[in-house]
Short mmCIF file of C-alpha atoms (C1' of nucleotides) in Angstrom, two decimals:
data_model
loop_
_atom_site.label_atom_id
_atom_site.label_comp_id
_atom_site.label_asym_id
_atom_site.label_seq_id
_atom_site.Cartn_x
_atom_site.Cartn_y
_atom_site.Cartn_z
CA MET A 1 94.03 54.32 53.06
CA THR A 2 96.11 56.08 50.35
CA GLU A 3 94.22 56.77 47.22
CA THR A 4 94.78 54.79 44.12
CA PRO A 5 95.98 56.44 40.91
CA ARG A 6 92.55 55.95 39.54
CA GLN A 7 90.84 57.78 42.44
CA ARG A 8 93.40 60.45 42.19
CA GLN A 9 92.81 60.97 38.48
CA HIS A 10 89.04 61.05 39.01
CA ARG A 11 89.47 63.66 41.77
CA GLN A 12 91.68 65.75 39.55
CA THR A 13 89.23 65.70 36.66
CA MET A 14 86.42 66.64 39.03
CA ALA A 15 88.48 69.63 40.22
CA ASP A 16 89.28 70.65 36.64
CA ILE A 17 85.53 70.59 35.91
CA LEU A 18 84.71 72.84 38.79
CA GLN A 19 87.60 75.13 38.06
CA TYR A 20 86.62 75.56 34.43
CA ALA A 21 82.97 75.87 35.41
CA HIS A 22 83.79 78.80 37.61
CA GLN A 23 85.78 80.31 34.86
CA GLN A 24 82.90 79.85 32.48
CA LEU A 25 80.54 81.36 35.05
CA ALA A 26 82.67 84.46 35.15
CA THR A 27 82.84 84.91 31.38
CA GLU A 28 79.41 83.69 30.25
CA GLY A 29 77.18 84.04 33.28
CA SER A 30 75.27 81.27 35.01
CA ALA A 31 73.02 80.69 32.04
CA GLY A 32 75.95 80.27 29.71
CA LEU A 33 77.37 77.42 31.75
CA SER A 34 77.58 74.52 29.32
CA LEU A 35 78.61 71.00 30.11
CA ARG A 36 79.59 70.39 26.55
CA ALA A 37 81.95 73.42 26.67
CA ILE A 38 83.54 72.10 29.80
CA ALA A 39 83.97 68.67 28.19
CA ARG A 40 85.55 70.30 25.15
CA GLU A 41 87.89 72.27 27.26
CA LEU A 42 89.01 69.12 29.03
CA GLY A 43 89.45 67.25 25.79
CA LEU A 44 86.56 65.01 26.55
CA VAL A 45 83.57 64.02 24.49
CA SER A 46 80.38 65.48 25.78
CA SER A 47 78.95 62.34 27.22
CA ALA A 48 82.00 61.63 29.33
CA ILE A 49 81.13 64.59 31.57
CA TYR A 50 78.32 62.54 32.99
CA ARG A 51 80.79 60.19 34.58
CA TYR A 52 81.54 63.06 36.94
CA VAL A 53 78.46 65.18 37.16
CA PRO A 54 74.95 63.70 37.06
CA SER A 55 73.39 66.76 35.42
CA ARG A 56 73.85 70.43 34.86
CA ASP A 57 71.69 71.25 37.82
CA ASP A 58 73.89 69.19 40.07
CA LEU A 59 76.91 71.06 38.81
CA LEU A 60 75.17 74.28 39.60
CA THR A 61 74.50 73.04 43.06
CA LEU A 62 78.15 72.26 43.56
CA LEU A 63 79.08 75.70 42.31
CA ILE A 64 76.62 77.35 44.65
CA GLU A 65 77.97 75.47 47.64
CA GLU A 66 81.54 76.28 46.69
CA SER A 67 80.69 79.93 46.13
CA TYR A 68 78.88 80.24 49.45
CA ASN A 69 81.91 78.81 51.14
CA ALA A 70 84.35 81.09 49.32
CA PHE A 71 82.11 84.00 50.26
CA GLY A 72 81.88 82.86 53.87
CA ASP A 73 85.66 82.44 54.03
CA ALA A 74 86.28 85.91 52.68
CA VAL A 75 83.87 87.68 55.00
CA GLU A 76 84.85 85.70 58.06
CA ALA A 77 88.51 86.40 57.40
CA ALA A 78 87.88 90.11 57.21
CA GLU A 79 85.78 90.10 60.38
CA THR A 80 88.35 88.14 62.27
CA ARG A 81 90.98 90.77 61.69
CA CYS A 82 89.09 93.33 63.77
CA HIS A 83 89.52 93.97 67.41
CA ARG A 84 86.95 91.88 69.19
CA ASP A 85 85.78 94.82 71.27
CA ASP A 86 85.08 97.16 68.45
CA LEU A 87 81.67 95.82 67.40
CA GLY A 88 80.90 98.74 65.09
CA ARG A 89 84.18 98.06 63.19
CA ARG A 90 83.33 94.38 62.98
CA TRP A 91 79.97 95.18 61.32
CA LEU A 92 81.73 97.60 59.03
CA ALA A 93 84.30 94.94 58.06
CA ILE A 94 81.55 92.48 57.26
CA GLY A 95 79.82 94.94 55.05
CA ARG A 96 82.91 95.90 53.28
CA ALA A 97 83.94 92.32 52.78
CA VAL A 98 80.53 91.40 51.40
CA ARG A 99 80.76 94.16 48.79
CA ARG A 100 84.43 93.47 47.94
CA TRP A 101 83.75 89.77 47.37
CA ALA A 102 80.67 90.54 45.33
CA VAL A 103 82.53 93.00 43.07
CA ALA A 104 85.37 90.56 42.66
CA ASN A 105 83.04 87.65 41.92
CA PRO A 106 79.97 89.13 40.27
CA ALA A 107 78.86 85.90 38.58
CA GLU A 108 79.05 84.01 41.87
CA TRP A 109 77.13 86.79 43.61
CA ALA A 110 74.44 86.54 41.03
CA LEU A 111 74.32 82.79 41.54
CA LEU A 112 73.90 83.20 45.29
CA TYR A 113 71.77 86.23 45.54
CA GLY A 114 70.37 86.85 42.09
CA SER A 115 67.23 85.34 40.60
CA PRO A 116 67.14 81.57 40.74
CA VAL A 117 68.79 80.02 37.74
CA PRO A 118 67.29 78.72 34.53
CA GLY A 119 64.98 75.87 35.09
CA TYR A 120 67.05 75.23 38.22
CA HIS A 121 64.56 74.93 40.95
CA ALA A 122 65.68 73.33 44.18
CA PRO A 123 68.67 74.83 45.82
CA PRO A 124 68.84 71.79 48.04
CA GLU A 125 69.24 72.03 51.74
CA ARG A 126 72.87 71.10 51.62
CA THR A 127 73.57 74.64 50.46
CA THR A 128 71.68 76.34 53.25
CA ALA A 129 74.33 75.61 55.84
CA ALA A 130 77.04 77.24 53.63
CA GLY A 131 74.59 79.96 52.74
CA SER A 132 73.93 80.87 56.40
CA ARG A 133 77.49 81.56 57.32
CA VAL A 134 77.53 85.22 56.58
CA PRO A 135 74.17 86.05 58.15
CA ILE A 136 75.15 83.98 61.15
CA LEU A 137 78.41 85.86 61.41
CA LEU A 138 76.49 89.14 61.50
CA LEU A 139 74.10 87.80 64.05
CA THR A 140 76.97 86.66 66.16
CA VAL A 141 78.33 90.14 66.29
CA LEU A 142 74.91 91.40 67.35
CA ALA A 143 74.76 88.65 69.98
CA GLU A 144 78.09 89.65 71.37
CA ALA A 145 77.03 93.23 71.54
CA ASN A 146 74.39 92.20 74.05
CA LEU A 147 71.97 94.72 72.58
CA GLU A 148 68.74 95.38 74.26
CA PRO A 149 65.38 95.87 72.63
CA SER A 150 64.58 99.50 72.17
CA PRO A 151 61.20 101.23 72.16
CA ASP A 152 61.72 101.71 68.42
CA ASP A 153 61.59 97.99 67.81
CA PRO A 154 58.29 96.75 66.38
CA PRO A 155 56.51 94.12 68.33
CA MET A 156 57.50 90.53 67.55
CA THR A 157 54.87 87.85 66.65
CA ALA A 158 54.86 84.52 68.37
CA ALA A 159 55.80 82.82 65.06
CA LEU A 160 58.93 84.90 64.75
CA HIS A 161 59.85 84.12 68.29
CA ARG A 162 59.56 80.41 67.55
CA GLU A 163 61.76 80.63 64.47
CA LEU A 164 64.41 82.46 66.41
CA ASP A 165 64.39 79.86 69.13
CA ARG A 166 65.11 77.27 66.48
CA LEU A 167 68.08 79.24 65.26
CA ARG A 168 69.35 80.28 68.69
CA PRO A 169 71.87 77.40 69.00
CA ALA A 170 73.75 78.77 66.03
CA PHE A 171 75.25 81.68 67.82
CA PRO A 172 76.57 82.43 71.17
CA GLY A 173 75.22 84.87 73.76
CA ASP A 174 71.71 86.11 74.16
CA LEU A 175 70.20 87.56 71.01
CA LYS A 176 66.90 89.29 71.63
CA PRO A 177 64.26 88.70 69.02
CA GLU A 178 64.05 92.42 68.33
CA VAL A 179 67.80 92.57 67.67
CA PHE A 180 67.54 89.53 65.54
CA ALA A 181 64.98 91.30 63.41
CA ARG A 182 67.21 94.33 63.12
CA GLY A 183 70.08 92.07 61.94
CA LEU A 184 67.94 90.52 59.23
CA LEU A 185 66.89 93.94 58.05
CA ALA A 186 70.54 95.07 57.90
CA PHE A 187 71.59 91.93 56.02
CA SER A 188 68.78 92.44 53.57
CA SER A 189 69.67 96.03 53.04
CA LEU A 190 73.26 95.12 52.46
CA CYS A 191 72.29 92.55 49.85
CA GLY A 192 70.03 95.02 48.18
CA LEU A 193 72.75 97.64 48.09
CA VAL A 194 75.26 95.26 46.56
CA SER A 195 72.82 93.73 44.09
CA LEU A 196 71.58 97.03 42.82
CA GLU A 197 75.10 98.07 42.20
CA LEU A 198 76.23 94.84 40.59
CA PHE A 199 73.13 94.27 38.49
CA GLY A 200 73.39 97.73 37.06
CA GLN A 201 70.42 99.46 38.57
CA PHE A 202 72.61 102.42 39.37
CA THR A 203 74.21 102.78 35.95
CA ASN A 204 73.62 106.07 34.20
CA THR A 205 72.09 107.54 37.32
CA VAL A 206 73.99 107.35 40.57
CA THR A 207 77.17 105.60 39.71
CA GLN A 208 78.93 107.33 42.58
CA PHE A 209 76.55 106.00 45.20
CA PRO A 210 78.17 102.64 45.82
CA ALA A 211 81.42 104.44 46.74
CA HIS A 212 79.57 105.71 49.69
CA LEU A 213 79.08 102.19 51.04
CA ASP A 214 80.98 102.90 54.18
CA HIS A 215 78.60 105.71 55.13
CA GLN A 216 75.60 103.60 54.35
CA LEU A 217 77.04 100.83 56.44
CA ILE A 218 77.53 103.09 59.37
CA ARG A 219 74.06 104.33 59.00
CA LEU A 220 72.79 100.78 58.98
CA GLY A 221 75.02 100.12 61.95
CA ALA A 222 73.10 102.76 63.74
CA VAL A 223 69.86 101.09 62.84
CA LEU A 224 71.38 97.96 64.32
CA GLY A 225 72.21 99.78 67.52
CA LEU A 226 75.89 99.39 67.13
CA PRO A 227 78.28 102.14 68.02
CA ASP A 228 80.33 103.87 65.32
CA PRO A 229 83.66 102.16 64.69
CA ASP A 230 86.56 103.65 66.52
CA MET B 1 45.05 107.71 9.34
CA THR B 2 43.03 104.57 10.13
CA GLU B 3 45.12 101.41 10.24
CA THR B 4 44.92 98.92 7.47
CA PRO B 5 43.74 95.36 8.22
CA ARG B 6 47.31 94.29 7.74
CA GLN B 7 48.70 96.66 10.27
CA ARG B 8 45.99 95.71 12.64
CA GLN B 9 46.75 92.00 12.25
CA HIS B 10 50.44 92.70 12.83
CA ARG B 11 49.71 94.62 15.91
CA GLN B 12 47.45 91.89 17.24
CA THR B 13 50.09 89.19 16.61
CA MET B 14 52.67 91.30 18.38
CA ALA B 15 50.40 91.69 21.39
CA ASP B 16 49.78 87.89 21.37
CA ILE B 17 53.48 87.31 21.45
CA LEU B 18 54.02 89.60 24.42
CA GLN B 19 51.07 88.16 26.22
CA TYR B 20 52.21 84.59 25.81
CA ALA B 21 55.71 85.61 26.60
CA HIS B 22 54.65 86.99 29.95
CA GLN B 23 52.71 83.79 30.58
CA GLN B 24 55.76 81.70 29.77
CA LEU B 25 57.86 83.96 31.97
CA ALA B 26 55.53 83.21 34.86
CA THR B 27 55.57 79.44 34.35
CA GLU B 28 59.13 78.76 33.16
CA GLY B 29 61.15 81.74 34.36
CA SER B 30 63.15 84.10 32.30
CA ALA B 31 65.59 81.47 31.11
CA GLY B 32 62.80 79.22 29.93
CA LEU B 33 61.47 81.86 27.62
CA SER B 34 61.52 80.27 24.16
CA LEU B 35 60.69 81.87 20.85
CA ARG B 36 59.91 78.48 19.36
CA ALA B 37 57.42 77.80 22.10
CA ILE B 38 55.70 81.07 21.54
CA ALA B 39 55.56 80.39 17.82
CA ARG B 40 54.07 76.98 18.45
CA GLU B 41 51.48 78.52 20.79
CA LEU B 42 50.47 80.97 18.05
CA GLY B 43 50.28 78.22 15.40
CA LEU B 44 53.30 79.63 13.63
CA VAL B 45 56.38 77.94 12.39
CA SER B 46 59.43 79.00 14.40
CA SER B 47 61.02 81.25 11.76
CA ALA B 48 57.86 83.34 11.47
CA ILE B 49 58.45 84.78 14.87
CA TYR B 50 61.42 86.78 13.48
CA ARG B 51 58.92 88.85 11.42
CA TYR B 52 57.86 90.40 14.71
CA VAL B 53 60.82 90.18 17.06
CA PRO B 54 64.36 90.59 15.92
CA SER B 55 65.79 88.30 18.52
CA ARG B 56 65.21 86.71 21.88
CA ASP B 57 67.15 89.54 23.56
CA ASP B 58 64.93 92.17 21.96
CA LEU B 59 61.91 90.33 23.22
CA LEU B 60 63.37 90.39 26.68
CA THR B 61 63.97 94.07 26.47
CA LEU B 62 60.32 94.58 25.54
CA LEU B 63 59.24 92.47 28.46
CA ILE B 64 61.51 94.36 30.79
CA GLU B 65 59.99 97.70 29.66
CA GLU B 66 56.47 96.42 29.93
CA SER B 67 57.23 95.04 33.37
CA TYR B 68 58.83 98.22 34.67
CA ASN B 69 55.72 100.08 33.55
CA ALA B 70 53.33 97.63 35.09
CA PHE B 71 55.35 97.88 38.29
CA GLY B 72 55.43 101.63 38.16
CA ASP B 73 51.68 101.78 37.55
CA ALA B 74 50.92 99.55 40.55
CA VAL B 75 53.15 101.42 42.93
CA GLU B 76 52.08 104.87 41.77
CA ALA B 77 48.44 103.84 42.01
CA ALA B 78 48.93 102.80 45.62
CA GLU B 79 50.76 105.92 46.54
CA THR B 80 48.20 108.09 44.95
CA ARG B 81 45.47 106.76 47.19
CA CYS B 82 47.18 108.19 50.29
CA HIS B 83 46.46 111.59 51.78
CA ARG B 84 49.05 113.90 50.41
CA ASP B 85 49.89 115.25 53.84
CA ASP B 86 50.67 111.87 55.48
CA LEU B 87 54.19 111.39 54.15
CA GLY B 88 54.94 108.39 56.40
CA ARG B 89 51.86 106.68 55.05
CA ARG B 90 52.90 107.41 51.46
CA TRP B 91 56.24 105.75 52.07
CA LEU B 92 54.57 102.80 53.64
CA ALA B 93 52.21 102.52 50.76
CA ILE B 94 55.12 102.52 48.34
CA GLY B 95 56.92 99.75 50.25
CA ARG B 96 53.82 97.63 50.55
CA ALA B 97 52.98 98.09 46.87
CA VAL B 98 56.46 97.09 45.86
CA ARG B 99 56.32 93.85 47.76
CA ARG B 100 52.77 93.13 46.74
CA TRP B 101 53.60 93.56 43.08
CA ALA B 102 56.77 91.45 43.46
CA VAL B 103 54.95 88.61 45.13
CA ALA B 104 52.24 88.67 42.50
CA ASN B 105 54.74 88.77 39.66
CA PRO B 106 57.83 87.04 40.88
CA ALA B 107 59.14 86.26 37.37
CA GLU B 108 58.93 89.89 36.39
CA TRP B 109 60.51 90.99 39.62
CA ALA B 110 63.41 88.61 38.88
CA LEU B 111 63.64 90.08 35.41
CA LEU B 112 63.87 93.62 36.73
CA TYR B 113 65.86 93.23 39.92
CA GLY B 114 67.41 89.78 39.70
CA SER B 115 70.68 88.85 38.05
CA PRO B 116 71.00 90.00 34.47
CA VAL B 117 69.59 87.41 32.16
CA PRO B 118 71.39 84.68 30.16
CA GLY B 119 73.83 86.21 27.71
CA TYR B 120 71.63 89.20 27.75
CA HIS B 121 73.89 92.01 28.40
CA ALA B 122 72.68 95.50 27.58
CA PRO B 123 69.49 96.59 29.24
CA PRO B 124 69.36 99.50 26.88
CA GLU B 125 68.71 103.00 27.97
CA ARG B 126 65.13 102.90 26.80
CA THR B 127 64.33 100.88 29.90
CA THR B 128 65.97 103.21 32.33
CA ALA B 129 63.18 105.73 32.08
CA ALA B 130 60.56 103.11 32.97
CA GLY B 131 62.91 101.67 35.52
CA SER B 132 63.33 104.98 37.35
CA ARG B 133 59.62 105.49 38.05
CA VAL B 134 59.48 103.88 41.39
CA PRO B 135 62.70 105.30 42.83
CA ILE B 136 61.68 108.69 41.50
CA LEU B 137 58.32 108.37 43.16
CA LEU B 138 60.04 107.62 46.45
CA LEU B 139 62.37 110.58 46.05
CA THR B 140 59.38 112.75 45.23
CA VAL B 141 57.87 111.94 48.57
CA LEU B 142 61.04 112.80 50.23
CA ALA B 143 61.31 116.06 48.29
CA GLU B 144 57.78 116.98 49.39
CA ALA B 145 58.70 116.24 52.94
CA ASN B 146 61.27 119.05 52.79
CA LEU B 147 63.56 117.06 54.97
CA GLU B 148 66.72 118.72 56.19
CA PRO B 149 70.15 117.16 56.47
CA SER B 150 70.79 115.84 59.92
CA PRO B 151 74.08 115.48 61.85
CA ASP B 152 73.78 111.74 61.25
CA ASP B 153 74.11 112.15 57.53
CA PRO B 154 77.48 111.26 56.20
CA PRO B 155 79.29 113.93 54.21
CA MET B 156 78.56 114.05 50.50
CA THR B 157 81.30 113.95 47.89
CA ALA B 158 81.34 116.43 45.07
CA ALA B 159 80.73 113.64 42.59
CA LEU B 160 77.54 112.65 44.31
CA HIS B 161 76.43 116.28 44.37
CA ARG B 162 76.94 116.53 40.61
CA GLU B 163 74.94 113.40 39.91
CA LEU B 164 72.09 114.65 42.03
CA ASP B 165 72.08 117.94 40.21
CA ARG B 166 71.66 116.00 36.94
CA LEU B 167 68.64 114.25 38.42
CA ARG B 168 67.09 117.19 40.15
CA PRO B 169 64.72 118.17 37.36
CA ALA B 170 63.01 114.81 37.73
CA PHE B 171 61.21 115.71 41.01
CA PRO B 172 59.73 118.78 42.49
CA GLY B 173 60.77 120.63 45.56
CA ASP B 174 64.15 120.89 47.05
CA LEU B 175 65.76 117.55 47.77
CA LYS B 176 68.99 117.86 49.75
CA PRO B 177 71.75 115.55 48.70
CA GLU B 178 71.88 113.98 52.15
CA VAL B 179 68.15 113.13 51.94
CA PHE B 180 68.69 111.90 48.41
CA ALA B 181 71.29 109.41 49.76
CA ARG B 182 68.90 108.28 52.50
CA GLY B 183 66.31 107.63 49.77
CA LEU B 184 68.61 105.51 47.76
CA LEU B 185 69.57 103.52 50.85
CA ALA B 186 65.89 102.95 51.63
CA PHE B 187 65.13 101.86 48.13
CA SER B 188 68.05 99.47 48.07
CA SER B 189 67.02 98.00 51.36
CA LEU B 190 63.50 97.55 50.16
CA CYS B 191 64.75 95.69 47.04
CA GLY B 192 67.00 93.54 49.17
CA LEU B 193 64.17 92.65 51.50
CA VAL B 194 61.83 91.70 48.65
CA SER B 195 64.52 89.86 46.67
CA LEU B 196 65.68 87.72 49.57
CA GLU B 197 62.12 86.75 50.28
CA LEU B 198 61.33 85.96 46.70
CA PHE B 199 64.56 84.23 45.81
CA GLY B 200 64.17 81.92 48.74
CA GLN B 201 66.96 83.13 50.96
CA PHE B 202 64.63 83.05 53.88
CA THR B 203 63.18 79.56 53.27
CA ASN B 204 63.73 77.05 56.00
CA THR B 205 65.05 79.77 58.32
CA VAL B 206 62.94 82.81 58.86
CA THR B 207 59.90 82.41 56.76
CA GLN B 208 57.86 84.56 59.07
CA PHE B 209 60.16 87.53 58.68
CA PRO B 210 58.65 88.97 55.46
CA ALA B 211 55.32 89.21 57.15
CA HIS B 212 56.89 91.87 59.28
CA LEU B 213 57.46 94.06 56.29
CA ASP B 214 55.34 96.84 57.63
CA HIS B 215 57.53 97.10 60.71
CA GLN B 216 60.66 97.04 58.65
CA LEU B 217 59.19 99.76 56.43
CA ILE B 218 58.46 101.95 59.30
CA ARG B 219 61.88 101.47 60.63
CA LEU B 220 63.35 102.39 57.28
CA GLY B 221 60.98 105.32 57.24
CA ALA B 222 62.64 106.45 60.44
CA VAL B 223 66.02 106.19 58.77
CA LEU B 224 64.58 108.35 56.03
CA GLY B 225 63.47 110.89 58.52
CA LEU B 226 59.78 110.46 57.82
CA PRO B 227 57.26 110.50 60.53
CA ASP B 228 55.25 107.38 61.41
CA PRO B 229 52.07 107.12 59.41
CA ASP B 230 48.94 108.32 61.14
"C1'" DC C 1 98.75 34.52 36.88
"C1'" DA C 2 94.44 34.40 34.77
"C1'" DA C 3 89.66 35.51 34.98
"C1'" DC C 4 86.54 38.86 36.10
"C1'" DA C 5 84.33 43.17 37.43
"C1'" DA C 6 84.24 48.10 37.29
"C1'" DG C 7 84.77 52.28 35.31
"C1'" DA C 8 86.27 55.81 31.81
"C1'" DG C 9 85.84 57.47 27.40
"C1'" DA C 10 83.87 57.37 22.53
"C1'" DG C 11 80.22 57.60 19.43
"C1'" DA C 12 75.64 57.94 17.79
"C1'" DG C 13 71.39 59.76 18.56
"C1'" DC C 14 66.97 62.21 20.49
"C1'" DG C 15 64.61 66.31 21.15
"C1'" DG C 16 65.22 70.96 22.18
"C1'" DT C 17 67.09 75.94 21.40
"C1'" DG C 18 68.26 80.56 18.58
"C1'" DC C 19 68.77 82.10 14.17
"C1'" DT C 20 69.44 82.30 8.78
"C1'" DC C 21 68.21 81.71 4.21
"C1'" DT C 22 65.23 80.92 0.39
"C1'" DC C 23 60.89 80.38 -1.65
"C1'" DG C 24 55.97 81.03 -2.62
"C1'" DC C 25 51.90 83.47 -2.17
"C1'" DA C 26 48.73 87.02 -0.84
"C1'" DA C 27 47.79 91.63 0.24
"C1'" DA C 28 48.62 96.75 -0.45
"C1'" DG C 29 49.83 100.52 -3.31
"C1'" DC C 30 50.33 102.57 -7.76
"C1'" DG D 1 46.31 95.33 -13.72
"C1'" DC D 2 50.88 95.35 -12.44
"C1'" DT D 3 54.29 95.74 -9.02
"C1'" DT D 4 56.11 95.88 -4.65
"C1'" DT D 5 55.92 94.65 -0.02
"C1'" DG D 6 55.83 91.45 3.54
"C1'" DC D 7 53.99 87.26 6.01
"C1'" DG D 8 54.46 82.44 6.66
"C1'" DA D 9 56.57 77.86 5.50
"C1'" DG D 10 60.43 74.91 5.15
"C1'" DA D 11 64.97 73.41 5.35
"C1'" DG D 12 69.09 73.81 7.60
"C1'" DC D 13 73.15 75.22 10.85
"C1'" DA D 14 75.29 75.09 15.24
"C1'" DC D 15 74.53 74.66 19.78
"C1'" DC D 16 72.42 72.57 24.16
"C1'" DG D 17 71.25 68.54 27.94
"C1'" DC D 18 70.94 63.96 28.22
"C1'" DT D 19 70.74 58.70 27.14
"C1'" DC D 20 72.30 54.52 25.33
"C1'" DT D 21 75.59 51.24 23.77
"C1'" DC D 22 80.04 49.74 22.96
"C1'" DT D 23 85.08 49.26 23.68
"C1'" DC D 24 89.09 49.18 26.15
"C1'" DT D 25 91.77 49.89 30.17
"C1'" DT D 26 92.38 49.40 34.89
"C1'" DG D 27 92.05 47.17 39.38
"C1'" DT D 28 90.59 43.25 42.06
"C1'" DT D 29 90.07 38.64 43.17
"C1'" DG D 30 90.21 33.61 43.05
#
DNA sequence: CAACAAGAGAGAGCGGTGCTCTCGCAAAGC
DNA sequence: GCTTTGCGAGAGCACCGCTCTCTCTTGTTG
């Protein structure tokens, strides 16, 4: 089942397209992504690109999936390096890795967590699996922490209960709905923190704030109910 | 100093352009905003638009400023309706108003808090004043609450102290740096919550979560150090 | 080995975009 | 009444996504 030269060449061109697309994403932003420019770069005429990619939107979908996976890889790798017992540290590592990856790949972050792209409407469900990796990692940490609901937790609606039941198979242990909700809040907060920094909401005002991310993460860890890292 | 018919007609056309631009923003998204389409709508030839707007980017800047102000108006109005003494309620009103406005004006929200637009690079400083209205409102509430630093607050760096001193004239009362940092975290979290909902990160997974915004807001209020609303 | 099928790339072309330039004409100011 | 100002029209440039047709190479099959 070895691949023919033709298949190999096709695969290589496809990889070149994706590689240059990422590069273009970084320099021009998601809206500047141009199939014609990619074709030019590869020494192809513009129409030839369509042998590889059905449309610009499909290319974007591929990029989104790749980015989600690169993002998930980076965060999971960082989390894995922590002692399993130090749950506060694992959360801190997740938060730090999220920001680090975002700062290193701002265009990709914008693609994943920024406003939906130009005319691009349906981030198809294929991407949701890849997109769930980081939130699921966070929830896994919470599940392992075996946190209990606290009196501060707001009451859960039946609808939210049902949705959690659907997701429960995704992570081990016993995640209480209240803790699940805390986790979503923490993940949202983290995204907000990173996005505001990256999208320039802090420029000219509180440029030093993002440097305090560790402190904010620890504070959010407290909201989660996790202990401070050792 | 009455305006000439010519000035009046110019002003009217300008208003028409902005009005239709907002409309197009809502239907097509920020990347779909087209000067030619606006010109067509107004019965003008495409080049005539440039008598009113120097470039597409400048039009976007105008839209951003208008949107920030509409956003600020909506949130300030909601906050004003609360009893001055009920600080928890005022924070809750701010959070609710932010989400309500965002849900009602998703394209504008994306313009303000989503990824920076296509090729559009410099959200010039004119917009920062308008863009600061809501965060400043939130910080004003915190200032009026006369909150004290708590042992849970992380230590503040000198740099963050300096930045706060620069901003201090913007709100009344005596806002401690630690409380200032809490406010920024809360605002970031709120933006993250709203953006994840609007940009579809919750679709197919936890669609019911945003409905719990009130609870999340109260939880964030606790992080802020504000009392529960009456 | 020869005939055939499949696929890659080229090229022209359609309708769309932002933006520039020039030209004519009408209104405003003197 | 004359001049200046400025609005709108029109043509045009370079770019975009995407489609269609054609050619030529490659790989498969009888």
